[in-house]
PDB file of C-alpha atoms in Angstrom:
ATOM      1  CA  UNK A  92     -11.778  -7.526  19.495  1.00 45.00           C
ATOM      2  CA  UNK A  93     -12.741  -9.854  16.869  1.00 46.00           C
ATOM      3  CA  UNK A  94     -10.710 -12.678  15.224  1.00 49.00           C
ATOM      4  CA  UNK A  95     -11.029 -13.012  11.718  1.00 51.00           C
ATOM      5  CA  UNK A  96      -9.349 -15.976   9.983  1.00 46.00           C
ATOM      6  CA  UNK A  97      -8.375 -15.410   6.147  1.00 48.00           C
ATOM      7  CA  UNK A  98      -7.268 -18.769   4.946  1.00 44.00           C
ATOM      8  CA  UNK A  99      -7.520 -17.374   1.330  1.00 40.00           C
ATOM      9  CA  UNK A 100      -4.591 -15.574   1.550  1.00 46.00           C
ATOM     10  CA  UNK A 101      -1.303 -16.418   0.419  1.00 41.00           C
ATOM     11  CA  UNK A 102      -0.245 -17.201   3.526  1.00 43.00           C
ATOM     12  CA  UNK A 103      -3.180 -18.180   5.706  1.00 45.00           C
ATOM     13  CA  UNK A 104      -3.619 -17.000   9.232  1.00 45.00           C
ATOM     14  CA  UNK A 105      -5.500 -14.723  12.053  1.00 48.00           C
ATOM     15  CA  UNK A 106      -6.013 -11.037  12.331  1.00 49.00           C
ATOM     16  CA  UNK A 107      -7.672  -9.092  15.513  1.00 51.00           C
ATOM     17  CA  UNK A 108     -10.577  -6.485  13.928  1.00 50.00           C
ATOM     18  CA  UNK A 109     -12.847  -4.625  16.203  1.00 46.00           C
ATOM     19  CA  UNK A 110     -15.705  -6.240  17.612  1.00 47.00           C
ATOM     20  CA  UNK A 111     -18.406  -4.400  15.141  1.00 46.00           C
ATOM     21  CA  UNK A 112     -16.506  -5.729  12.244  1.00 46.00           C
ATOM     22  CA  UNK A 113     -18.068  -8.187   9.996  1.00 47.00           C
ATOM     23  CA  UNK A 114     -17.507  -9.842   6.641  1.00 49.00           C
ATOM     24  CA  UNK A 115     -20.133  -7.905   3.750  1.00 48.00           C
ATOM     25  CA  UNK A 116     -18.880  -9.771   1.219  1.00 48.00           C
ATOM     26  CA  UNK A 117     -17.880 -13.579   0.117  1.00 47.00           C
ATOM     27  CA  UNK A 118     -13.919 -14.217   0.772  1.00 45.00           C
ATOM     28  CA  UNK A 119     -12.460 -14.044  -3.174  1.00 46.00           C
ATOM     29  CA  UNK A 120     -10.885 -17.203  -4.085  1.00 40.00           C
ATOM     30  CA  UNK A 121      -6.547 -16.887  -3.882  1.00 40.00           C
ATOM     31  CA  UNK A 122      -5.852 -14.668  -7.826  1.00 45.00           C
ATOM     32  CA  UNK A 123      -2.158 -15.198  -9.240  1.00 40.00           C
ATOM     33  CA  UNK A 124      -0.857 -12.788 -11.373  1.00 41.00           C
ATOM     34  CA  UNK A 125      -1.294 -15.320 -14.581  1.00 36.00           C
ATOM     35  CA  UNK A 126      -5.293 -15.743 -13.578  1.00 34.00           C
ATOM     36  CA  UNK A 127      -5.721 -12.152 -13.552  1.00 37.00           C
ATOM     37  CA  UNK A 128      -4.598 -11.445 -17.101  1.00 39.00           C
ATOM     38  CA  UNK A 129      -6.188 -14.685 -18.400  1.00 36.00           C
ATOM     39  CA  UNK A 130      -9.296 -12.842 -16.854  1.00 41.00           C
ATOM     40  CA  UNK A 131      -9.235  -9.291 -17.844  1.00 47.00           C
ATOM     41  CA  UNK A 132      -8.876 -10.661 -21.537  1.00 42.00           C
ATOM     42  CA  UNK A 133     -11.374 -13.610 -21.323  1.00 42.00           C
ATOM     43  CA  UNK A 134     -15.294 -13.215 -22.868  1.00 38.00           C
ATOM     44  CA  UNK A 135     -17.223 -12.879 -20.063  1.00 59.00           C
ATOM     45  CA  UNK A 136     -16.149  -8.837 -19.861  1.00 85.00           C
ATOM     46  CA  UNK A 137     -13.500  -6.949 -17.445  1.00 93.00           C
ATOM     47  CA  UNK A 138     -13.310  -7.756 -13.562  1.00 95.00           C
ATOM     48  CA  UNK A 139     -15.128  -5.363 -11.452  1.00 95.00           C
ATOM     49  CA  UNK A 140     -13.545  -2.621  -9.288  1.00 96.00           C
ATOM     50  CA  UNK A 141     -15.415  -0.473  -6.592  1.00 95.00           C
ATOM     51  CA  UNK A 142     -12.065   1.393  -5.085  1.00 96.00           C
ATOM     52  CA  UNK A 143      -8.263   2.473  -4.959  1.00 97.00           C
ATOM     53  CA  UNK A 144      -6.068   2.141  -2.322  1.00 98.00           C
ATOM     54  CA  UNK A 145      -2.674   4.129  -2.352  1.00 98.00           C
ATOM     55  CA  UNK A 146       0.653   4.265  -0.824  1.00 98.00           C
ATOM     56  CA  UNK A 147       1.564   7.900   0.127  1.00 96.00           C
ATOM     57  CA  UNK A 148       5.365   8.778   0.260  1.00 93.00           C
ATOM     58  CA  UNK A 149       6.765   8.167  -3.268  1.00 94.00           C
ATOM     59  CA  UNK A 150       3.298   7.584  -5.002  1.00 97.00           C
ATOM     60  CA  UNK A 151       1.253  10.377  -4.110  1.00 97.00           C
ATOM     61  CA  UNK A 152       4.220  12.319  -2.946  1.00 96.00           C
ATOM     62  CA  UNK A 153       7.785  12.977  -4.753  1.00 94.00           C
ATOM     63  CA  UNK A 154      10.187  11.256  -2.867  1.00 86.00           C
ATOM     64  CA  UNK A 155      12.173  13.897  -0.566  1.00 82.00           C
ATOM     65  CA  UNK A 156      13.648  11.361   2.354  1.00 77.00           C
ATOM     66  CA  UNK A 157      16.890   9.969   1.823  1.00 79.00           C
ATOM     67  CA  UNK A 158      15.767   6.705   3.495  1.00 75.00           C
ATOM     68  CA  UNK A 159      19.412   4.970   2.998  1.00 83.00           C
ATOM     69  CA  UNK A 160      20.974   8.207   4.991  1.00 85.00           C
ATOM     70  CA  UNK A 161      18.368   7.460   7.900  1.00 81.00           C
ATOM     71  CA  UNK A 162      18.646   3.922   7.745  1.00 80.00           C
ATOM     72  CA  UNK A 163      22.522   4.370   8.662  1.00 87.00           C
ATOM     73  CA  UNK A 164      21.559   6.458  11.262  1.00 88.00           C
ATOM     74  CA  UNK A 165      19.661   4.224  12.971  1.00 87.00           C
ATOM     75  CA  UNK A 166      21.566   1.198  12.316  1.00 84.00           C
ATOM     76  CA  UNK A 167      25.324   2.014  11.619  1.00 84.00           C
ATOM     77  CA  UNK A 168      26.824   0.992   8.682  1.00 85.00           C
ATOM     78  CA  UNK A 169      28.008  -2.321   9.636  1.00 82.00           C
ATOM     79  CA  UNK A 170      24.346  -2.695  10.710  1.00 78.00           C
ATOM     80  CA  UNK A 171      22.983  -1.023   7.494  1.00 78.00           C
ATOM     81  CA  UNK A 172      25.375  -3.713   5.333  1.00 80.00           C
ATOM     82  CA  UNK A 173      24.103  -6.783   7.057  1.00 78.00           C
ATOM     83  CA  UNK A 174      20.549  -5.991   6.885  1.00 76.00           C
ATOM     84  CA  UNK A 175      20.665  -5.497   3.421  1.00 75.00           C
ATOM     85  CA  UNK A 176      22.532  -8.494   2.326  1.00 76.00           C
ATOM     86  CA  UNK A 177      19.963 -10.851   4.734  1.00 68.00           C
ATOM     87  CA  UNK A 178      17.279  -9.141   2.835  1.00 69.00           C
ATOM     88  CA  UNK A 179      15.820 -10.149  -1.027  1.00 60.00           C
ATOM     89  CA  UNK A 180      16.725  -7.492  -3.546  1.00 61.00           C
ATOM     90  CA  UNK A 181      18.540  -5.722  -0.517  1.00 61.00           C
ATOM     91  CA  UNK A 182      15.383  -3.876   1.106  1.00 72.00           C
ATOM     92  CA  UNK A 183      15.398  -3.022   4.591  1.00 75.00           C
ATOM     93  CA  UNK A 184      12.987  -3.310   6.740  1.00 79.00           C
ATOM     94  CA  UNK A 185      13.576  -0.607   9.294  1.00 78.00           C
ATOM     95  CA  UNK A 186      10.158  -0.794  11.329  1.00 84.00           C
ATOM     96  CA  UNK A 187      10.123  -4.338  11.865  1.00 80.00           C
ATOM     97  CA  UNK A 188      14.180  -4.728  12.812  1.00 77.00           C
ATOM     98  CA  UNK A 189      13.186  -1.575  15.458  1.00 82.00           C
ATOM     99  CA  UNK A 190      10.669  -3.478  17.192  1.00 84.00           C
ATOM    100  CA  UNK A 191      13.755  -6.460  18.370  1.00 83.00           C
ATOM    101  CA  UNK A 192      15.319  -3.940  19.641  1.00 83.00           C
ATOM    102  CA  UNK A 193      15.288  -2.877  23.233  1.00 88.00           C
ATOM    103  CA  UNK A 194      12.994  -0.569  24.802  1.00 89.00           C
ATOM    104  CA  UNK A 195      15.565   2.470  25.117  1.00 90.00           C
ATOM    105  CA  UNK A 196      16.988   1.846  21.223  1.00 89.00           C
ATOM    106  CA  UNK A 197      13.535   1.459  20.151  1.00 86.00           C
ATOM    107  CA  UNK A 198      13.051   5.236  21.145  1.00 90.00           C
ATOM    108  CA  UNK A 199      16.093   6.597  19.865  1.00 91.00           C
ATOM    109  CA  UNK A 200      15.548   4.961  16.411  1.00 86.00           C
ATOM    110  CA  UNK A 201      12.261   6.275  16.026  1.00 85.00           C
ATOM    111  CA  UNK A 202      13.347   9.771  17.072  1.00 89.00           C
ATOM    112  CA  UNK A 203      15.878   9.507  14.501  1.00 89.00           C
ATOM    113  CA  UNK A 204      13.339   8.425  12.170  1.00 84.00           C
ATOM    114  CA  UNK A 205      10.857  11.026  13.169  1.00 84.00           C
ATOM    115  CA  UNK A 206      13.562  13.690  12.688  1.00 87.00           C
ATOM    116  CA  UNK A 207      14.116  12.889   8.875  1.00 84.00           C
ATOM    117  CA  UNK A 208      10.101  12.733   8.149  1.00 81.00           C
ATOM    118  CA  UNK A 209       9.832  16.442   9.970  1.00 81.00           C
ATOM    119  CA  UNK A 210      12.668  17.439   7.408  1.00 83.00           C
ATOM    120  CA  UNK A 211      10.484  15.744   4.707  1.00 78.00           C
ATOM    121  CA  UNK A 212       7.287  17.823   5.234  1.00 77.00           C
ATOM    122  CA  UNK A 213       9.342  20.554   5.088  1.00 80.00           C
ATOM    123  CA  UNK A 214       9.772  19.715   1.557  1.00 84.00           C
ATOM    124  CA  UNK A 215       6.405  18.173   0.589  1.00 89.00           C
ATOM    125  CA  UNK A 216       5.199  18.145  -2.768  1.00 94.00           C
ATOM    126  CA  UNK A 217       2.284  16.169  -4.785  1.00 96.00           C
ATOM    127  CA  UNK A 218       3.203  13.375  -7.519  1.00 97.00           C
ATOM    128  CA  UNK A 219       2.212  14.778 -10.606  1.00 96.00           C
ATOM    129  CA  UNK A 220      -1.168  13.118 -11.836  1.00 96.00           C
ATOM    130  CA  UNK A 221      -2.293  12.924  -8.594  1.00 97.00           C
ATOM    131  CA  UNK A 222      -4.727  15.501  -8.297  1.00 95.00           C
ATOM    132  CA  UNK A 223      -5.976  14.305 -11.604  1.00 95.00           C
ATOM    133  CA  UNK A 224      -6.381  10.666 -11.245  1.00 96.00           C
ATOM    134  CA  UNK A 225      -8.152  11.224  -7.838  1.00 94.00           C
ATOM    135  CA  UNK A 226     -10.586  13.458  -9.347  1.00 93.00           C
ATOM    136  CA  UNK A 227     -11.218  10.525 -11.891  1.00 92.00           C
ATOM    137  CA  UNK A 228     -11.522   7.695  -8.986  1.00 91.00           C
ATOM    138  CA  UNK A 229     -13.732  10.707  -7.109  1.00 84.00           C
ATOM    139  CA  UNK A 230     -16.699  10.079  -9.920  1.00 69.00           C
ATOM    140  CA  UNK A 231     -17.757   6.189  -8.622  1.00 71.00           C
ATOM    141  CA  UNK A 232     -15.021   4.766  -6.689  1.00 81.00           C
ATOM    142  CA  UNK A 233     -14.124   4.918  -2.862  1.00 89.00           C
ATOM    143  CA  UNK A 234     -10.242   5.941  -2.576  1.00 94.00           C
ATOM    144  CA  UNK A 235      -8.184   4.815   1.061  1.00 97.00           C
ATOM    145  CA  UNK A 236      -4.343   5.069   1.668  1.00 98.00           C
ATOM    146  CA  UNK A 237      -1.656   3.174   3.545  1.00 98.00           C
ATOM    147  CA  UNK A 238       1.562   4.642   4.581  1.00 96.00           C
ATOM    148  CA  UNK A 239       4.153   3.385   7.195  1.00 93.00           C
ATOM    149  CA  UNK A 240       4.776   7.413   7.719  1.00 90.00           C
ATOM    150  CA  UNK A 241       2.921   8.832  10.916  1.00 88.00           C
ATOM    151  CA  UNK A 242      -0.604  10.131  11.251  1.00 93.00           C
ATOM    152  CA  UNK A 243       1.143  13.975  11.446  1.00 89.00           C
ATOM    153  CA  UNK A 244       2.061  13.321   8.010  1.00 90.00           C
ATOM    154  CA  UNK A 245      -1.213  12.125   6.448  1.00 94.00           C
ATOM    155  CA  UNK A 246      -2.652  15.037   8.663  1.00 94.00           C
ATOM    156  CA  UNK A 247      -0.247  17.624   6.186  1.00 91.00           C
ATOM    157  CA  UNK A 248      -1.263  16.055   3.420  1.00 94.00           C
ATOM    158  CA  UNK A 249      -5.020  16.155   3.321  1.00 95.00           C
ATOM    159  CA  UNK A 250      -4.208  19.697   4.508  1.00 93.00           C
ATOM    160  CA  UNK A 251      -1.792  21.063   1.662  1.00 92.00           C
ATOM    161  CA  UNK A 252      -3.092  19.806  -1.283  1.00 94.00           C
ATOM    162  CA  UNK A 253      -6.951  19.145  -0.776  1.00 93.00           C
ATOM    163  CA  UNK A 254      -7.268  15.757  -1.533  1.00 92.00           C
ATOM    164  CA  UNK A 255      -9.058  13.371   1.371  1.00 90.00           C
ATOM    165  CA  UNK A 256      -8.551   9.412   1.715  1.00 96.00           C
ATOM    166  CA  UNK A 257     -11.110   7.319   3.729  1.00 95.00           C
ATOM    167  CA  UNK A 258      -9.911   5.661   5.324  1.00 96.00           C
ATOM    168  CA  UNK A 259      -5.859   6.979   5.902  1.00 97.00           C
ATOM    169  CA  UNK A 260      -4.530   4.499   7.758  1.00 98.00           C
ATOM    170  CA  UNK A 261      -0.729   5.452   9.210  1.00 96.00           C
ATOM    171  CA  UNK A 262       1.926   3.470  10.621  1.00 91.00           C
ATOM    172  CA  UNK A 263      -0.052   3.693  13.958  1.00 93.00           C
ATOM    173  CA  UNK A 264      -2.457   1.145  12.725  1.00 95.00           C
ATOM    174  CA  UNK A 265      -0.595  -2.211  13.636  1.00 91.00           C
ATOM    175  CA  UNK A 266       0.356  -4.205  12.006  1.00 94.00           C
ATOM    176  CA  UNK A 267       1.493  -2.220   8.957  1.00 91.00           C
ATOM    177  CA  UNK A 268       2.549  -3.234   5.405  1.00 95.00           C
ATOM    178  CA  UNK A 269       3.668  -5.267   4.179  1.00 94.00           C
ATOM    179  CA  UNK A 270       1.132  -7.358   6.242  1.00 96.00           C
ATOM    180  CA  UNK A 271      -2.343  -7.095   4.504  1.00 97.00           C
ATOM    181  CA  UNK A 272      -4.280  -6.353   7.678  1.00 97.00           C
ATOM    182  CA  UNK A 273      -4.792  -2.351   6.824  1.00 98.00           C
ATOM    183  CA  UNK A 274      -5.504  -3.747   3.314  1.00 98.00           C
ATOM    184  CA  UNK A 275      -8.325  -5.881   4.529  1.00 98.00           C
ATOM    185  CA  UNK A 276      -9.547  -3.083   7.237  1.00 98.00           C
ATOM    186  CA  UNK A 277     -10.144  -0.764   4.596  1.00 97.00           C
ATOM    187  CA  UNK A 278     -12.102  -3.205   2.275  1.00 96.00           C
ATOM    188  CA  UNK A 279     -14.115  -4.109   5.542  1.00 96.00           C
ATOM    189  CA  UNK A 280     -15.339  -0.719   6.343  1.00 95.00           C
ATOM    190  CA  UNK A 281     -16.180  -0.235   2.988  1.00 95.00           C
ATOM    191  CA  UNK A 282     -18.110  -3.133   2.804  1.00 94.00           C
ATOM    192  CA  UNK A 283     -16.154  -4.351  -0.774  1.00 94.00           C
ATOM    193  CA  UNK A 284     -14.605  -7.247  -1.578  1.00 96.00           C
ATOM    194  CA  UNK A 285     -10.781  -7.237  -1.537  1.00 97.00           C
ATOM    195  CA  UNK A 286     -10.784  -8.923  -5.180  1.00 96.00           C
ATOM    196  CA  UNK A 287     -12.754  -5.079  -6.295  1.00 96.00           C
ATOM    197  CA  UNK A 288     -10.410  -3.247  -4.798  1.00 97.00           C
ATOM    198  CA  UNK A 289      -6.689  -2.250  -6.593  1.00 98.00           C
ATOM    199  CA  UNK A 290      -3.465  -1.470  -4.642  1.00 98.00           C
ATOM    200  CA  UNK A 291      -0.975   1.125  -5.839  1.00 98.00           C
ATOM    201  CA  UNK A 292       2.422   1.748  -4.763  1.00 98.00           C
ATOM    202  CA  UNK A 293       5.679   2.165  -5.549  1.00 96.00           C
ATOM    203  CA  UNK A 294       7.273  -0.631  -3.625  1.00 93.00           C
ATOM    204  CA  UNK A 295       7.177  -4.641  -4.545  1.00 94.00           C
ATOM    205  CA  UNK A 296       7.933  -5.316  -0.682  1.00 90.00           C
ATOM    206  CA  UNK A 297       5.132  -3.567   1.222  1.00 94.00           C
ATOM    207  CA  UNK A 298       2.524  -2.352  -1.118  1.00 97.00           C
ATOM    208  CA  UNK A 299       2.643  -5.058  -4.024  1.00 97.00           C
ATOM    209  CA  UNK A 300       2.878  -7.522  -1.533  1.00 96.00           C
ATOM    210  CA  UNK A 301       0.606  -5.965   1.287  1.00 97.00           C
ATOM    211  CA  UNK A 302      -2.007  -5.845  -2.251  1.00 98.00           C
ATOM    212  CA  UNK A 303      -1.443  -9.635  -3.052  1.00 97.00           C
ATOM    213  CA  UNK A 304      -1.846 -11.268   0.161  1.00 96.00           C
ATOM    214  CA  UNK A 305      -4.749  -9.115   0.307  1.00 97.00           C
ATOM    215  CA  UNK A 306      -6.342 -10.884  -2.323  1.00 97.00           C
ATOM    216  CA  UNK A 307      -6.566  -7.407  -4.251  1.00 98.00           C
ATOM    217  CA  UNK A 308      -5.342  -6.474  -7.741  1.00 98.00           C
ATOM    218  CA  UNK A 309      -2.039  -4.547  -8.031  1.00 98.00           C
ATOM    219  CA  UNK A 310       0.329  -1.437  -9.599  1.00 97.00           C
ATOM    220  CA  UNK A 311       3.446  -0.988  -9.047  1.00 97.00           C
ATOM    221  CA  UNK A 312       4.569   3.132  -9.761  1.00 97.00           C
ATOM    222  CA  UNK A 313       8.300   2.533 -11.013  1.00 96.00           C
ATOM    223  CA  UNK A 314       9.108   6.277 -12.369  1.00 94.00           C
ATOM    224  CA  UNK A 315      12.627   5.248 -12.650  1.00 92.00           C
ATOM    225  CA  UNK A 316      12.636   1.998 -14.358  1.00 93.00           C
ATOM    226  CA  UNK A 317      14.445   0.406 -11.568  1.00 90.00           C
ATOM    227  CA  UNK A 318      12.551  -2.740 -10.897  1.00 90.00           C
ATOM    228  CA  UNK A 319      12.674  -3.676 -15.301  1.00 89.00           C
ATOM    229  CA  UNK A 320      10.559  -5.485 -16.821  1.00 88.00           C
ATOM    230  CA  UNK A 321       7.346  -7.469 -15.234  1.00 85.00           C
ATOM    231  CA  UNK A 322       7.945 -10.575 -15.789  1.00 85.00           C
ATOM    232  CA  UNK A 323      11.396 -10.088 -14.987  1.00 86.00           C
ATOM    233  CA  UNK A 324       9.616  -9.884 -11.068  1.00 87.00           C
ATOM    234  CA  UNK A 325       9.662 -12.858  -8.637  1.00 86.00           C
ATOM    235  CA  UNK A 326       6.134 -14.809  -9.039  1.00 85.00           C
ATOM    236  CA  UNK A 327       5.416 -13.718  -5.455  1.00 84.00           C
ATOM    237  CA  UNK A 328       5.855 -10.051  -6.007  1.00 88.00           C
ATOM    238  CA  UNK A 329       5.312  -9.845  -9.305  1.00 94.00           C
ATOM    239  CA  UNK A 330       2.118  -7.131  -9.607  1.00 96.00           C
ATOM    240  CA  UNK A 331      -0.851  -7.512 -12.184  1.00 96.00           C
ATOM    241  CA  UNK A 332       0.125  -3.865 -13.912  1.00 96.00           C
ATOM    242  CA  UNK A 333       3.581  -1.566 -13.944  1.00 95.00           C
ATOM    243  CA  UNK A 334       3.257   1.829 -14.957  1.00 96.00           C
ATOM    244  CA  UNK A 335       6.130   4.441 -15.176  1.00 96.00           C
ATOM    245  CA  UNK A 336       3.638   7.430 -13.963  1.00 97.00           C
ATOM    246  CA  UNK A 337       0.142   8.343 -12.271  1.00 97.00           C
ATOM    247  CA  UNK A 338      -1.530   9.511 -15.686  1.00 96.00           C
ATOM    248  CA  UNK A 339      -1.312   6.050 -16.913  1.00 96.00           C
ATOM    249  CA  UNK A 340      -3.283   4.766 -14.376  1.00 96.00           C
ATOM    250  CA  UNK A 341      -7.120   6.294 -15.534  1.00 94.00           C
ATOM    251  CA  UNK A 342      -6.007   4.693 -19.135  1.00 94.00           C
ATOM    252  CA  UNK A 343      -5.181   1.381 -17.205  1.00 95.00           C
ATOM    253  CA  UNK A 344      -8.577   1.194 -15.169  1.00 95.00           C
ATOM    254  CA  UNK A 345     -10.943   2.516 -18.063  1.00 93.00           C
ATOM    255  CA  UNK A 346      -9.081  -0.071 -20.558  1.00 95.00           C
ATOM    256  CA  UNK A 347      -9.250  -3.218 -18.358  1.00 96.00           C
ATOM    257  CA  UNK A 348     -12.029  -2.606 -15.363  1.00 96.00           C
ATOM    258  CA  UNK A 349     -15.731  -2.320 -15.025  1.00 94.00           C
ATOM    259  CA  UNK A 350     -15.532   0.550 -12.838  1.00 93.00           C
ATOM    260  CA  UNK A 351     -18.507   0.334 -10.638  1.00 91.00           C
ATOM    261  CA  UNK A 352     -19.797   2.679  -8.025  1.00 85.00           C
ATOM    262  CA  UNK A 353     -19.020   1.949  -4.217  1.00 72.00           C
ATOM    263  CA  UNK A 354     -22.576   0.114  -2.710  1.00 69.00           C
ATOM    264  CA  UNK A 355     -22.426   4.085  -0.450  1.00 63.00           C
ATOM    265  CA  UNK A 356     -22.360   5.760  -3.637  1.00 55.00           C
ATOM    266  CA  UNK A 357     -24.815   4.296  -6.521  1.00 53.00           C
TER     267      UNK A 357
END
């Protein structure tokens, strides 16, 4: 293993890469959100970008899991109460409060867990725009997804609907969002700067936040209009674009991007 120290991030510190790993690219200088709309609109042309990461469940999927219904399971609602009021904007997060807990709850929460994302493949189906805006990034750019679901689920995925990310990396790949590590791993074996690279998800605590400690430019997917306006968002989660659906996104990249090719590609 290999320790790589990223004291560009937002909150500088250490993270353990494979051996063969090694930096292609100059570490981007720490972006706020204000910088990166001063830039996009400034005279010396539109940033570059070389690929797309994407969330899975809720972004490239239609949400099917009641996640509130499992998080009582696991936790009780007493337990499910507290965690959300210790907790900004009263997010839970279920994967990191499993791993305090001992060995033999640890397993029964993630069997619970595992039982509600088997009842979700049951039931999965594609965002719409998907298929479309991934045949758009196909022409140049590289495309790579992060999901805290399991590697079985990715699996289905690629399987049902024909669409391959490189890499997929699941909750098995430690640690997860919203730490920036799979973030960074992805822009390391592609051999691209994180500041070319855009994050998309539908959630301001792992993927807007995995995507800005990352160094990498940010959309959030809010179908529902929940999370209002932008700058209505706390500075540190406050993404560089907002879009209410997929099929805004091509408009988004063509109007404000230099879409370049991947180095593999051009």
């Amino acid at each position: 293993m290999r320790l790589l120290h990223f004291g560009w991030l937002s909150s500088p510190r250490w993270y353990c890469f494979p051996s063969t790993f090694s930096l292609p690219f100059s570490l981007p200088l720490r972006r706020t959100a204000m910088s990166v709309r001063q830039r996009i609109g400034d005279a010396e042309g539109k940033p570059a970008l070389r690929g797309v990461v994407f969330d899975m469940d809720g972004t490239l999927t239609v949400p099917v899991i009641d996640f509130s219904a499992m998080y009582r399971e696991v936790l009780g609602d007493d337990g499910y109460a507290a965690a959300k009021s210790g907790n900004p904007g009263g997010t839970v997060d279920i994967l990191h409060h499993i791993e305090t807990l001992a060995p033999q709850e640890q397993q029964r929460a993630y069997e619970i867990i595992a039982d509600f994302e088997r009842q979700g493949l049951d039931r999965l189906q594609i965002m719409p725009g998907a298929a479309e805006l991934c045949a758009f990034i196909d022409y140049k750019q590289m495309r790579g997804l992060i999901t805290r679901n399991v590697k079985a689920s990715v699996d289905l995925f690629h399987q049902r609907f024909g669409l391959k990310f490189a890499p997929a990396l699941s909750r098995e790949f430690r640690p997860y969002k919203p730490n920036p590590a799979p973030l960074l791993h992805i822009c390391l074996s592609w051999g691209i700067p994180p500041n070319e690279v855009m994050m998309i998800g539908d959630g301001l605590r792992d993927d807007v936040t995995c995507g800005k400690q990352a160094g990498a430019f940010t959309c959030l997917l809010d179908e529902s209009g929940r999370y209002g306006p932008l700058e209505s968002l706390s500075k540190d989660r406050q993404p560089d674009f907002k879009v209410s659906s997929l099929a805004e996104i091509q408009y988004l990249l063509d109007l404000n991007f230099e879409l370049l090719p991947h180095p593999q590609t051009s």
